Amino acid sequence: MEEEEEQITIWKSSSSSTSSSQPDSMVSATVGRVMATLLSARPKKLHDAISRLDSLWILDKYIRDAAVKEESLDHVLVPMIEHSVKHKGVKNSKQAMILLSWLFQDELLFQAVTRDLASIMLRKDDHYIALGWCLLARGLVEMETTMSGMREKYNELLKILCSCIGHLLYIIRSGRGGVGSEDSWSSEETSFVTARFGKQFTGGFELPTRLSVAAADCVLSLTIALTRQDTDSEILDNRMKSSNPPAPNRPVTLVPAFVNEKKVNWTRISSELSSNKDIRFLLWDLLDELITIVQRLIAWSRKSRSLHGKGLEKVVKWLQEIKQRYGRFQDEAGSQMVRTGLLLLSSCWKHYGVLLHLEDYRLSQRYEEMLEQYLSGIQVSSENNADEQAENRESKMETLKFFLNCLLLLLGRLDGKQFENAMSEKGLQIARVLTTQLSSADEDVIEGAACIFKAAMFRASSSLSDTRHMDAALPLLLHLLDERDGASKAVVILVAEYCSISSDSQCLEEVLKRLATGNVLQRRNAIDVISEYICISIDSVAALTHSTWKDIANHLLERLGDEELEIRLQASNLIPMIDPSLVLPTVVRLIYSSEERVHLSASSTLIAVLKYHNQNCDVICMLLDCLSNLSQNPDLPNIARDGKEGMCRVQICVQASDSSNISSVKAQGYNVVYHLIYFPKQMK
């Protein structure tokens, strides 16, 4: 009660001191005291004060006088802007919004405040003011549905704020720092940016500043607001019905006489934002800017949010396709192509824009509902109807890509706890939906589904004890390895990566079983999986067990006699990557096989092994031991040797002798190696 009385006293005493005879400094000081009091008041008491207009008479009079004289309103707006920064993320800190909502109900005050709000962003070369402006503008746009009496003025407000998008993009592209420098971040802000974007300034990876993040989110909120159906559909329909341009509404005045801190071409801005352009067309005019901002988001997300970054790349590609397909018709306002392009851009961007926000504190309450919506959209869009026309099928495919990309963006931006909850509740459904899409005829759909499997499903399987979603999906994935198509290429990588993170050997055993007993297509896909798996395992910190390597080696050695040349060649190329002690004895023995394809494959494999391990002199010792053991074998077959075979075996010895790191002592054994290969019976 005492606090409220003190506030009323300040407002009333201030009003008596603001007569026209007072100097400007006194007026500025008085307005400053009033703004400080208003912005520190509790929201409920501020609402009560607004209902008693006498309490805010001084503020009303000050702004009216400034509007008539076209004077700056910095003393009113700058405190609001600074308040937005100081109370960012604080619950119930809506004092600035309450005041602006009240001011905007009067047309004269609305014009004066919005005019000056737009000019501050361009006049003030102050990073702190720019940061607060972005936060305040975003708050204004997003509170549109709760602003009393603002419905009819909302479009005009959007147009005025959108005049600053070019300047915001300059901030985003240039990475203007100041308040965005790392040293000025709070611990929470540092944790936020580090968790999402890493903390690296080199190697092509960019860390956004606080100001860049706020500017990007502000642009996204402005452009999302331009997609609201109830703000533009009527205007667009009316425009398409008439070939004559609509009569211009009252233009937005943006040329204050007090601009002297920075030269601004307000005449051009006012012309561009004249009210004869409806909201939807303003979004279309910003298409290049949308592409630019998404490209910056890709640079910021490339390293630490790879799945989200993949979704961003698809958004850029989609925007560029929209521009290429419909851009040439933009001067033909009455064409159906323009209408189609505008509606398509608007309907999709309202979803994409929300998912692109860098800071969205409401996501924690919405992501589960959004996840369910996108999964349902994918399922409905992928339903096939044999009687459907080609045009409808194409439309459904594009809708499917849209929902799949939304899923990419959503899962890619969830934090650890949110992601864990999503996988626990929806993991099985996601696995089934994605597995179905892997068999799609569209490469973009396959790529999107594979990306989610790789970055999301496997991440869940490696971090959660509950792996039911992947256990359920594995048989379906293996089934896709029965064919040789686009789906199998994607599944090969998925299965290999799952084998590399799986805590048991079930997945690998299934692949090896297909390699041993499957048909030609199954064997070719299986050896592709093994190839990817070996490459992953070699680069991995966690080493495979000896028994696992032995099992893989045995299956690959068997493939040296495969009927398919491609499989034999691939096995021959993979065997050298395995520990020589596991493969050399069998390779040397297979050289003496009576089957020509086995003999030739084994010979080329031995050459490849010696090349691969040419820095390891112990391999020569192993080879000598293997040959010695074979020479003592009474069952060694006496193979007819033609010139071709002799050349092959000479190559082996020559290749071994080329190693500069083999000691001279070991080199003396090359003659023995040659004779053991070429004349094994005689050496015995």
XYZ file of C-alpha atoms in Angstrom:
684
model
C 0.000 0.000 0.000
C 2.818 2.380 0.870
C 4.592 1.525 -2.406
C 1.478 2.342 -4.436
C 0.979 5.656 -2.611
C 4.616 6.538 -3.260
C 4.190 5.860 -6.980
C 1.060 8.018 -7.193
C 2.881 10.794 -5.339
C 5.746 10.657 -7.840
C 3.424 10.802 -10.834
C 1.369 13.696 -9.448
C 4.341 15.690 -8.229
C 5.986 15.141 -11.585
C 2.962 16.457 -13.445
C 3.115 19.759 -11.622
C 6.748 20.247 -12.586
C 6.404 19.809 -16.324
C 4.969 23.120 -17.341
C 6.155 24.718 -20.511
C 8.319 27.125 -18.523
C 10.546 24.347 -17.237
C 13.874 23.845 -19.078
C 14.401 20.706 -21.190
C 16.777 19.209 -18.646
C 14.127 19.407 -15.954
C 11.538 17.832 -18.227
C 13.946 15.037 -19.164
C 14.736 14.364 -15.520
C 11.051 14.307 -14.625
C 10.169 11.925 -17.464
C 13.089 9.751 -16.469
C 11.773 9.514 -12.887
C 8.303 8.692 -14.170
C 9.564 5.938 -16.483
C 11.721 4.425 -13.756
C 8.737 4.314 -11.435
C 6.397 2.852 -14.029
C 8.844 0.166 -15.164
C 9.545 -0.886 -11.568
C 5.863 -1.150 -10.657
C 4.208 -4.513 -10.424
C 2.136 -5.398 -13.505
C -1.121 -5.486 -11.536
C -0.532 -2.047 -10.037
C 0.473 -0.719 -13.443
C -2.827 -1.947 -14.876
C -4.625 -0.226 -12.014
C -2.760 3.006 -12.718
C -3.733 2.831 -16.396
C -7.376 2.451 -15.428
C -7.009 5.735 -13.482
C -5.850 7.930 -16.350
C -4.976 10.801 -14.038
C -2.017 8.839 -12.713
C -0.407 8.634 -16.201
C -1.413 12.083 -17.364
C 2.184 13.324 -17.413
C 3.322 10.564 -19.769
C 0.352 11.087 -22.058
C 0.941 14.855 -22.227
C 4.686 14.511 -22.795
C 4.259 12.147 -25.766
C 1.459 14.258 -27.297
C 3.593 17.370 -27.127
C 6.567 15.530 -28.655
C 4.373 14.112 -31.438
C 3.115 17.563 -32.409
C 6.611 19.030 -32.366
C 8.134 15.895 -33.983
C 10.605 15.659 -31.145
C 12.484 12.608 -29.987
C 10.853 10.173 -27.564
C 14.152 8.702 -26.448
C 13.433 9.581 -22.811
C 10.399 7.291 -22.977
C 11.586 4.497 -25.269
C 15.214 4.063 -24.167
C 14.191 3.151 -20.566
C 11.781 0.575 -22.010
C 14.542 -0.819 -24.227
C 17.018 -1.041 -21.348
C 14.341 -2.623 -19.157
C 13.916 -5.377 -21.800
C 17.592 -6.319 -21.479
C 17.764 -6.155 -17.685
C 14.645 -8.255 -17.215
C 15.107 -10.681 -20.093
C 13.531 -14.009 -19.253
C 12.180 -12.750 -15.911
C 8.649 -13.862 -15.166
C 6.010 -11.130 -14.923
C 8.303 -8.412 -16.319
C 5.814 -7.032 -18.838
C 5.734 -3.415 -17.721
C 7.037 -2.088 -21.052
C 4.453 -4.104 -22.980
C 1.645 -2.894 -20.736
C 2.644 0.720 -21.283
C 2.971 0.339 -25.046
C -0.358 -1.461 -25.263
C -1.969 1.471 -23.508
C -0.200 4.084 -25.644
C -1.069 2.315 -28.911
C -4.805 2.674 -28.301
C -4.537 6.353 -29.209
C -3.813 6.992 -32.899
C -1.614 10.037 -32.356
C 0.444 8.319 -29.673
C 0.671 5.170 -31.764
C 2.095 7.076 -34.719
C 4.581 8.966 -32.574
C 5.836 5.960 -30.599
C 6.155 3.538 -33.517
C 7.829 6.177 -35.693
C 10.415 6.876 -33.031
C 10.852 3.213 -32.119
C 11.878 2.414 -35.698
C 14.181 5.420 -35.914
C 16.050 4.577 -32.701
C 17.338 1.332 -34.193
C 18.873 3.208 -37.099
C 19.983 6.351 -35.257
C 21.616 4.817 -32.203
C 24.906 3.087 -32.907
C 24.805 1.414 -29.508
C 24.977 -2.353 -29.159
C 23.173 -2.396 -25.830
C 20.294 -0.327 -27.248
C 20.203 -2.594 -30.329
C 19.989 -5.681 -28.125
C 17.149 -4.222 -26.068
C 15.375 -3.040 -29.220
C 15.410 -6.573 -30.650
C 13.978 -7.999 -27.431
C 11.328 -5.277 -27.157
C 10.285 -5.539 -30.816
C 10.008 -9.301 -30.610
C 7.905 -8.997 -27.468
C 5.609 -6.505 -29.181
C 5.071 -8.748 -32.175
C 4.488 -11.907 -30.150
C 2.034 -10.326 -27.688
C -0.240 -9.194 -30.521
C -3.123 -11.446 -29.501
C -3.310 -9.972 -25.988
C -2.958 -6.266 -26.846
C -6.169 -4.401 -26.153
C -7.460 -2.486 -29.164
C -4.401 -3.387 -31.281
C -6.000 -5.611 -33.872
C -6.606 -2.851 -36.407
C -3.152 -1.315 -35.870
C -1.155 -4.525 -35.902
C -0.474 -4.602 -39.644
C 0.752 -1.029 -39.575
C 3.058 -1.816 -36.642
C 4.496 -4.781 -38.532
C 5.264 -2.693 -41.583
C 7.059 -0.092 -39.495
C 9.135 -2.656 -37.599
C 9.926 -4.528 -40.801
C 11.630 -1.381 -42.085
C 14.486 -2.304 -39.724
C 15.008 -5.832 -41.071
C 17.775 -4.690 -43.421
C 19.672 -3.189 -40.481
C 19.087 -6.326 -38.401
C 20.502 -8.461 -41.200
C 23.585 -6.256 -41.264
C 24.051 -7.006 -37.552
C 23.572 -10.723 -38.168
C 25.998 -10.868 -41.093
C 28.691 -8.677 -39.573
C 28.511 -10.258 -36.122
C 28.558 -6.872 -34.408
C 29.678 -7.597 -30.893
C 29.822 -5.138 -28.021
C 27.214 -6.663 -25.770
C 27.724 -9.877 -27.683
C 31.360 -10.334 -26.758
C 31.990 -13.454 -24.765
C 33.338 -11.590 -21.739
C 30.025 -9.768 -21.259
C 27.818 -12.872 -21.211
C 26.136 -14.073 -18.071
C 26.790 -17.650 -17.005
C 23.338 -18.729 -18.249
C 23.874 -17.067 -21.630
C 27.335 -18.593 -21.965
C 25.887 -22.039 -21.187
C 23.084 -21.524 -23.709
C 25.352 -20.499 -26.590
C 28.045 -23.055 -25.747
C 25.512 -25.893 -25.522
C 24.001 -25.069 -28.903
C 26.846 -23.622 -30.903
C 30.082 -24.759 -29.266
C 32.854 -22.359 -28.344
C 35.149 -22.236 -31.350
C 36.130 -19.283 -33.502
C 38.307 -21.016 -36.138
C 37.996 -23.756 -38.722
C 34.960 -22.244 -40.435
C 32.808 -22.398 -37.300
C 31.104 -19.228 -36.078
C 29.900 -18.340 -32.613
C 27.073 -15.759 -32.684
C 27.036 -12.805 -30.324
C 24.167 -12.062 -27.955
C 23.136 -9.256 -30.283
C 23.273 -11.512 -33.364
C 21.080 -14.108 -31.647
C 18.544 -11.466 -30.579
C 18.546 -9.877 -34.049
C 17.989 -13.228 -35.759
C 15.121 -14.114 -33.429
C 13.589 -10.665 -33.947
C 13.650 -11.063 -37.751
C 12.109 -14.521 -37.432
C 9.299 -13.219 -35.210
C 8.573 -10.356 -37.602
C 8.412 -12.631 -40.645
C 6.314 -15.222 -38.804
C 3.857 -12.456 -37.937
C 3.588 -11.666 -41.647
C 2.117 -15.134 -42.242
C -0.893 -14.743 -39.954
C -3.962 -15.813 -41.887
C -6.304 -13.264 -40.346
C -3.984 -10.365 -41.213
C -3.563 -11.027 -44.882
C -5.974 -13.481 -46.475
C -8.752 -10.920 -46.857
C -6.445 -8.323 -48.370
C -4.947 -10.864 -50.747
C -8.359 -12.082 -51.862
C -9.547 -8.540 -52.498
C -6.393 -7.743 -54.439
C -6.769 -10.797 -56.657
C -10.426 -9.970 -57.389
C -9.679 -6.566 -58.868
C -7.294 -5.694 -61.662
C -7.121 -2.100 -60.446
C -4.671 -1.322 -57.650
C -6.437 -0.648 -54.358
C -6.653 2.907 -53.111
C -3.751 3.548 -50.800
C -4.515 3.867 -47.127
C -3.047 6.622 -45.023
C 0.737 6.377 -45.458
C 2.996 5.673 -42.515
C 4.993 8.811 -41.707
C 8.594 7.988 -40.906
C 10.431 11.288 -41.408
C 10.929 12.990 -38.012
C 12.572 16.405 -38.016
C 14.881 15.533 -35.138
C 17.026 12.949 -37.001
C 20.505 14.390 -36.765
C 22.549 11.630 -35.097
C 22.696 9.504 -38.221
C 21.558 10.171 -41.753
C 18.704 7.877 -42.716
C 16.938 7.782 -46.081
C 13.469 7.904 -44.572
C 11.852 8.961 -47.849
C 12.863 5.689 -49.484
C 11.801 3.665 -46.454
C 8.442 5.426 -46.296
C 7.881 4.779 -49.991
C 8.727 1.103 -49.656
C 6.387 0.675 -46.710
C 3.411 2.569 -48.066
C 0.200 0.904 -47.037
C -0.852 -0.060 -50.520
C 1.289 -3.168 -50.055
C -0.471 -5.814 -48.018
C 1.248 -7.935 -45.432
C 1.553 -11.089 -47.533
C 3.352 -9.264 -50.330
C 5.728 -7.749 -47.802
C 6.755 -11.282 -46.817
C 7.315 -12.114 -50.488
C 9.521 -9.044 -50.879
C 11.629 -10.329 -47.974
C 12.303 -13.705 -49.613
C 15.989 -12.928 -50.215
C 16.320 -11.831 -46.599
C 14.803 -15.134 -45.430
C 17.429 -17.020 -47.427
C 20.183 -14.869 -45.935
C 19.163 -15.395 -42.326
C 18.786 -19.172 -42.722
C 22.265 -19.330 -44.239
C 23.638 -17.556 -41.155
C 21.812 -20.010 -38.911
C 23.452 -22.873 -40.811
C 26.899 -21.415 -40.114
C 26.078 -21.140 -36.412
C 24.620 -24.660 -36.150
C 27.010 -26.574 -38.406
C 29.185 -28.094 -35.685
C 27.150 -28.750 -32.554
C 23.619 -29.132 -33.958
C 24.216 -31.191 -37.080
C 20.673 -32.544 -37.335
C 19.156 -29.077 -37.009
C 21.742 -27.800 -39.497
C 20.650 -30.451 -42.000
C 17.093 -29.227 -41.678
C 18.252 -25.641 -42.197
C 20.003 -26.652 -45.409
C 16.744 -28.104 -46.689
C 14.890 -24.906 -45.761
C 17.376 -22.830 -47.790
C 17.010 -25.192 -50.730
C 13.219 -24.931 -50.511
C 13.288 -21.115 -50.348
C 15.564 -20.975 -53.377
C 13.222 -23.284 -55.291
C 10.262 -21.050 -54.384
C 12.134 -18.017 -55.658
C 13.160 -19.737 -58.883
C 9.702 -21.137 -59.612
C 7.532 -18.138 -58.735
C 9.940 -15.188 -58.643
C 9.591 -14.308 -62.313
C 5.850 -13.698 -61.819
C 6.159 -11.266 -58.908
C 5.236 -8.237 -61.008
C 2.058 -9.909 -62.217
C -0.095 -9.346 -59.153
C -3.168 -10.911 -60.679
C -1.626 -14.186 -61.787
C -2.529 -17.478 -60.195
C 1.172 -18.358 -59.980
C 1.797 -15.397 -57.685
C -1.095 -16.404 -55.468
C 0.193 -19.977 -55.286
C 3.731 -18.924 -54.465
C 2.613 -16.480 -51.776
C 0.283 -18.929 -50.077
C 2.911 -21.678 -50.182
C 5.597 -19.439 -48.690
C 3.289 -18.136 -45.984
C 1.807 -21.478 -44.957
C 5.194 -23.169 -44.601
C 7.205 -20.291 -43.135
C 4.853 -19.912 -40.175
C 6.058 -23.383 -39.058
C 9.666 -23.149 -40.191
C 10.141 -19.757 -38.537
C 9.059 -21.063 -35.133
C 11.475 -23.999 -35.390
C 14.342 -21.696 -36.403
C 14.232 -19.546 -33.269
C 17.507 -19.666 -31.351
C 15.894 -18.775 -28.028
C 12.352 -19.975 -27.468
C 11.428 -20.429 -23.833
C 7.984 -21.713 -24.804
C 9.398 -24.731 -26.609
C 9.465 -26.794 -23.413
C 5.654 -26.622 -23.242
C 5.073 -27.180 -26.942
C 7.599 -29.672 -28.328
C 5.605 -32.815 -27.462
C 2.500 -31.482 -29.222
C 4.593 -30.391 -32.218
C 6.284 -33.811 -32.395
C 2.921 -35.567 -32.496
C 1.692 -33.165 -35.170
C 4.684 -33.775 -37.447
C 4.576 -37.554 -37.063
C 0.864 -37.583 -37.898
C 1.522 -35.368 -40.908
C 4.202 -37.740 -42.196
C 1.927 -40.758 -41.824
C -1.045 -39.135 -43.563
C 1.076 -37.711 -46.386
C 2.757 -41.053 -47.083
C -0.497 -42.983 -47.542
C -0.700 -44.296 -51.108
C -3.856 -44.316 -53.159
C -3.681 -46.119 -56.481
C -6.543 -44.041 -57.916
C -4.923 -40.729 -57.038
C -4.009 -38.342 -59.810
C -0.367 -37.546 -60.463
C -0.844 -33.925 -59.377
C -2.243 -34.997 -56.006
C 0.566 -37.487 -55.485
C 3.135 -34.773 -56.161
C 1.401 -32.457 -53.710
C 1.371 -35.147 -51.027
C 5.062 -35.801 -51.601
C 5.893 -32.135 -51.059
C 3.758 -32.133 -47.917
C 5.599 -35.225 -46.708
C 8.954 -33.495 -47.233
C 7.703 -30.486 -45.303
C 6.657 -32.492 -42.241
C 9.829 -34.585 -42.383
C 11.931 -31.443 -42.433
C 9.963 -30.017 -39.507
C 10.810 -33.204 -37.612
C 14.478 -32.718 -38.505
C 14.452 -29.165 -37.187
C 12.527 -30.004 -34.018
C 14.556 -33.027 -32.902
C 17.763 -31.230 -33.824
C 17.096 -28.312 -31.469
C 15.921 -30.200 -28.370
C 18.243 -30.160 -25.394
C 19.397 -33.344 -23.682
C 16.473 -33.718 -21.277
C 13.836 -32.820 -23.852
C 15.359 -35.214 -26.350
C 15.471 -38.045 -23.819
C 11.796 -37.504 -22.956
C 10.813 -37.398 -26.626
C 12.611 -40.655 -27.384
C 11.209 -42.389 -24.320
C 7.632 -41.494 -25.225
C 7.729 -41.441 -29.038
C 10.823 -43.487 -29.912
C 8.927 -46.539 -31.184
C 6.560 -44.439 -33.280
C 9.432 -42.416 -34.733
C 11.315 -45.614 -35.611
C 8.316 -47.085 -37.463
C 7.554 -43.842 -39.315
C 11.156 -43.312 -40.404
C 11.673 -46.907 -41.479
C 8.672 -46.614 -43.788
C 10.118 -43.481 -45.378
C 13.446 -45.190 -46.089
C 11.695 -47.208 -48.797
C 10.412 -44.055 -50.518
C 11.107 -43.464 -54.203
C 12.188 -39.882 -53.460
C 15.867 -39.387 -52.586
C 15.190 -36.297 -50.460
C 12.773 -38.264 -48.285
C 15.272 -41.106 -47.877
C 18.033 -38.661 -46.990
C 15.883 -36.873 -44.420
C 14.753 -40.089 -42.750
C 18.321 -41.425 -42.708
C 19.594 -38.207 -41.110
C 17.074 -38.500 -38.283
C 17.945 -42.158 -37.761
C 21.640 -41.361 -37.675
C 21.598 -38.272 -35.481
C 18.551 -38.913 -33.316
C 17.714 -42.601 -33.032
C 21.319 -43.730 -32.637
C 21.993 -40.927 -30.192
C 19.127 -42.203 -28.074
C 20.312 -45.818 -28.298
C 23.825 -44.899 -27.172
C 22.646 -42.718 -24.267
C 19.553 -44.557 -23.039
C 19.303 -47.978 -21.488
C 15.975 -48.483 -23.266
C 16.740 -49.394 -26.894
C 13.330 -50.768 -27.811
C 12.890 -48.308 -30.671
C 16.046 -49.492 -32.447
C 15.432 -53.141 -31.621
C 12.037 -52.802 -33.269
C 13.458 -50.983 -36.283
C 16.411 -53.334 -36.937
C 14.447 -56.118 -38.688
C 12.788 -53.522 -40.914
C 16.149 -51.967 -41.756
C 17.679 -55.344 -42.569
C 14.706 -56.099 -44.813
C 15.608 -53.029 -46.883
C 18.998 -54.642 -47.561
C 17.291 -57.244 -49.753
C 17.271 -54.841 -52.700
C 19.922 -52.752 -54.422
C 18.378 -49.260 -54.580
C 18.497 -45.811 -53.039
C 16.985 -47.058 -49.805
C 19.620 -49.786 -49.408
C 22.433 -47.253 -49.846
C 21.092 -45.209 -46.955
C 20.376 -48.256 -44.807
C 23.916 -49.614 -45.329
C 25.344 -46.619 -43.465
C 22.642 -46.719 -40.794
C 23.150 -50.407 -40.027
C 26.941 -50.022 -39.962
C 26.720 -47.132 -37.514
C 24.215 -48.971 -35.356
C 26.527 -51.992 -35.236
C 29.331 -49.695 -34.088
C 27.358 -48.350 -31.096
C 25.361 -51.450 -30.215
C 26.194 -53.007 -26.864
C 25.718 -56.533 -28.238
C 26.680 -58.270 -31.465
C 23.183 -59.124 -32.673
C 23.186 -56.549 -35.467
C 26.653 -57.584 -36.711
C 25.750 -61.256 -36.583
C 22.697 -60.649 -38.750
C 24.834 -58.833 -41.328
C 27.499 -61.580 -41.370
C 24.785 -64.178 -41.782
C 23.569 -62.398 -44.894
C 27.138 -62.170 -46.161
C 27.571 -65.930 -45.838
C 24.216 -67.307 -46.969
C 22.298 -64.527 -48.674
C 21.542 -64.060 -52.357
C 23.726 -61.847 -54.550
C 21.959 -58.589 -53.614
C 22.011 -59.436 -49.919
C 25.715 -60.306 -50.033
C 26.621 -57.112 -51.889
C 24.725 -54.984 -49.371
C 26.162 -56.968 -46.466
C 29.763 -56.482 -47.593
C 29.017 -52.755 -48.013
C 27.866 -52.706 -44.391
C 31.042 -54.510 -43.283
C 33.139 -52.023 -45.251
C 31.491 -49.058 -43.502
C 31.711 -50.848 -40.155
C 35.449 -51.483 -40.494
C 36.106 -47.852 -41.440
C 34.117 -46.646 -38.428
C 35.840 -49.107 -36.101
C 39.350 -48.158 -37.218
C 38.676 -44.491 -36.468
C 36.817 -45.230 -33.242
C 38.361 -44.857 -29.804
C 36.620 -48.003 -28.582
C 38.483 -50.956 -30.100
C 36.706 -54.089 -31.303
C 37.339 -57.307 -29.468
C 39.706 -59.910 -30.902
C 36.831 -62.363 -31.405
C 34.833 -59.779 -33.387
C 37.751 -59.070 -35.717
C 38.331 -62.799 -36.104
C 34.694 -63.388 -37.038
C 34.775 -60.585 -39.627
C 38.098 -61.820 -41.039
C 36.814 -65.379 -41.512
C 33.733 -64.212 -43.400
C 35.753 -61.926 -45.665
C 38.276 -64.687 -46.414
C 35.411 -66.904 -47.502
C 34.291 -64.179 -49.933
C 37.603 -64.466 -51.826
C 35.925 -67.336 -53.616
C 32.578 -65.615 -54.168
C 30.910 -65.981 -57.554
C 30.569 -62.190 -57.872
C 33.736 -60.397 -58.969
C 32.673 -57.184 -57.213
C 32.332 -58.977 -53.874
C 35.722 -60.701 -54.304
C 37.414 -57.390 -55.058
C 35.785 -55.676 -52.093
C 36.805 -58.507 -49.744
C 40.353 -58.323 -51.098
C 40.458 -54.593 -50.351
C 39.074 -54.961 -46.812
C 41.239 -57.844 -45.577
C 44.475 -55.775 -45.424
C 42.785 -53.461 -42.892
C 42.576 -56.356 -40.420
C 45.367 -57.562 -38.137
C 47.744 -59.614 -40.382
C 47.970 -62.380 -37.809
C 44.263 -63.079 -38.349
C 44.382 -63.249 -42.141
C 47.880 -64.120 -43.425
C 47.837 -67.899 -42.745
C 44.574 -68.363 -44.648
C 45.536 -65.982 -47.473
C 48.833 -67.825 -48.070
C 47.067 -71.166 -48.027
C 44.413 -69.966 -50.501
C 47.128 -68.990 -52.968
C 47.555 -72.711 -53.648
C 43.843 -73.317 -54.183
C 42.942 -75.371 -57.240
C 40.102 -72.895 -58.011
C 41.461 -70.176 -60.230
C 39.281 -67.344 -58.888
C 40.274 -68.211 -55.308
C 43.942 -68.443 -56.254
C 43.926 -65.075 -58.075
C 41.968 -63.321 -55.326
C 44.303 -64.646 -52.636
C 47.387 -63.580 -54.605
C 46.136 -60.015 -55.053
C 45.069 -59.931 -51.409
C 48.559 -60.935 -50.244
C 50.051 -58.121 -52.329
C 47.544 -55.705 -50.778
C 48.401 -56.881 -47.245
C 52.126 -56.326 -47.815
C 51.445 -52.875 -49.275
C 49.150 -51.884 -46.408
C 51.671 -52.963 -43.756
C 54.861 -51.980 -45.571
C 56.104 -50.136 -42.486
C 55.803 -53.218 -40.267
C 58.698 -55.605 -40.686
C 57.015 -58.158 -38.419
C 54.599 -58.885 -41.250
C 57.497 -60.377 -43.247
C 58.283 -62.661 -40.349
C 54.641 -63.757 -40.214
C 54.697 -64.421 -43.938
C 57.875 -66.478 -43.639
C 56.328 -68.513 -40.849
C 53.202 -69.115 -42.892
C 55.189 -70.222 -45.928
C 57.429 -72.408 -43.814
C 54.452 -74.117 -42.250
C 52.923 -74.716 -45.649
C 56.163 -76.101 -47.036
C 56.141 -78.708 -44.278
C 52.612 -79.746 -45.175
C 52.666 -83.092 -47.030
C 49.174 -82.408 -48.369
C 50.268 -79.249 -50.227
C 48.905 -79.521 -53.783
C 51.308 -79.487 -56.700
C 49.951 -76.582 -58.759
C 50.799 -76.121 -62.400
C 52.545 -72.785 -62.744
C 52.262 -70.766 -65.921
C 53.934 -67.488 -66.721
C 51.038 -65.412 -65.348
C 51.164 -67.125 -61.984
C 54.892 -66.725 -61.788
C 54.637 -63.015 -62.480
C 52.076 -62.663 -59.691
C 54.361 -64.324 -57.174
C 57.403 -62.398 -58.282
C 55.350 -59.225 -57.732
C 54.772 -60.234 -54.135
C 58.486 -60.516 -53.437
C 59.329 -57.330 -55.336
C 56.698 -55.409 -53.407
C 58.067 -56.666 -50.118
C 61.640 -55.812 -51.098
C 60.620 -52.224 -51.908
C 60.072 -51.403 -48.231
C 62.884 -49.129 -47.089
C 62.157 -49.724 -43.419
C 62.817 -53.475 -43.491
C 66.187 -54.332 -42.039
C 68.832 -55.975 -44.181
C 68.546 -59.105 -42.087
C 64.888 -59.432 -42.926
C 65.614 -58.571 -46.543
C 67.818 -61.656 -46.806
C 64.696 -63.735 -46.423
C 63.082 -62.429 -49.622
C 64.851 -65.033 -51.691
C 63.406 -67.669 -49.391
C 59.964 -66.079 -49.714
C 60.185 -66.183 -53.487
C 61.251 -69.819 -53.580
C 58.675 -70.897 -51.028
C 55.952 -69.367 -53.179
C 57.277 -70.381 -56.553
C 58.898 -73.715 -55.701
C 57.257 -74.915 -52.468
C 57.937 -78.623 -53.068
C 61.594 -78.053 -53.835
C 62.054 -75.971 -50.663
C 60.579 -78.747 -48.661
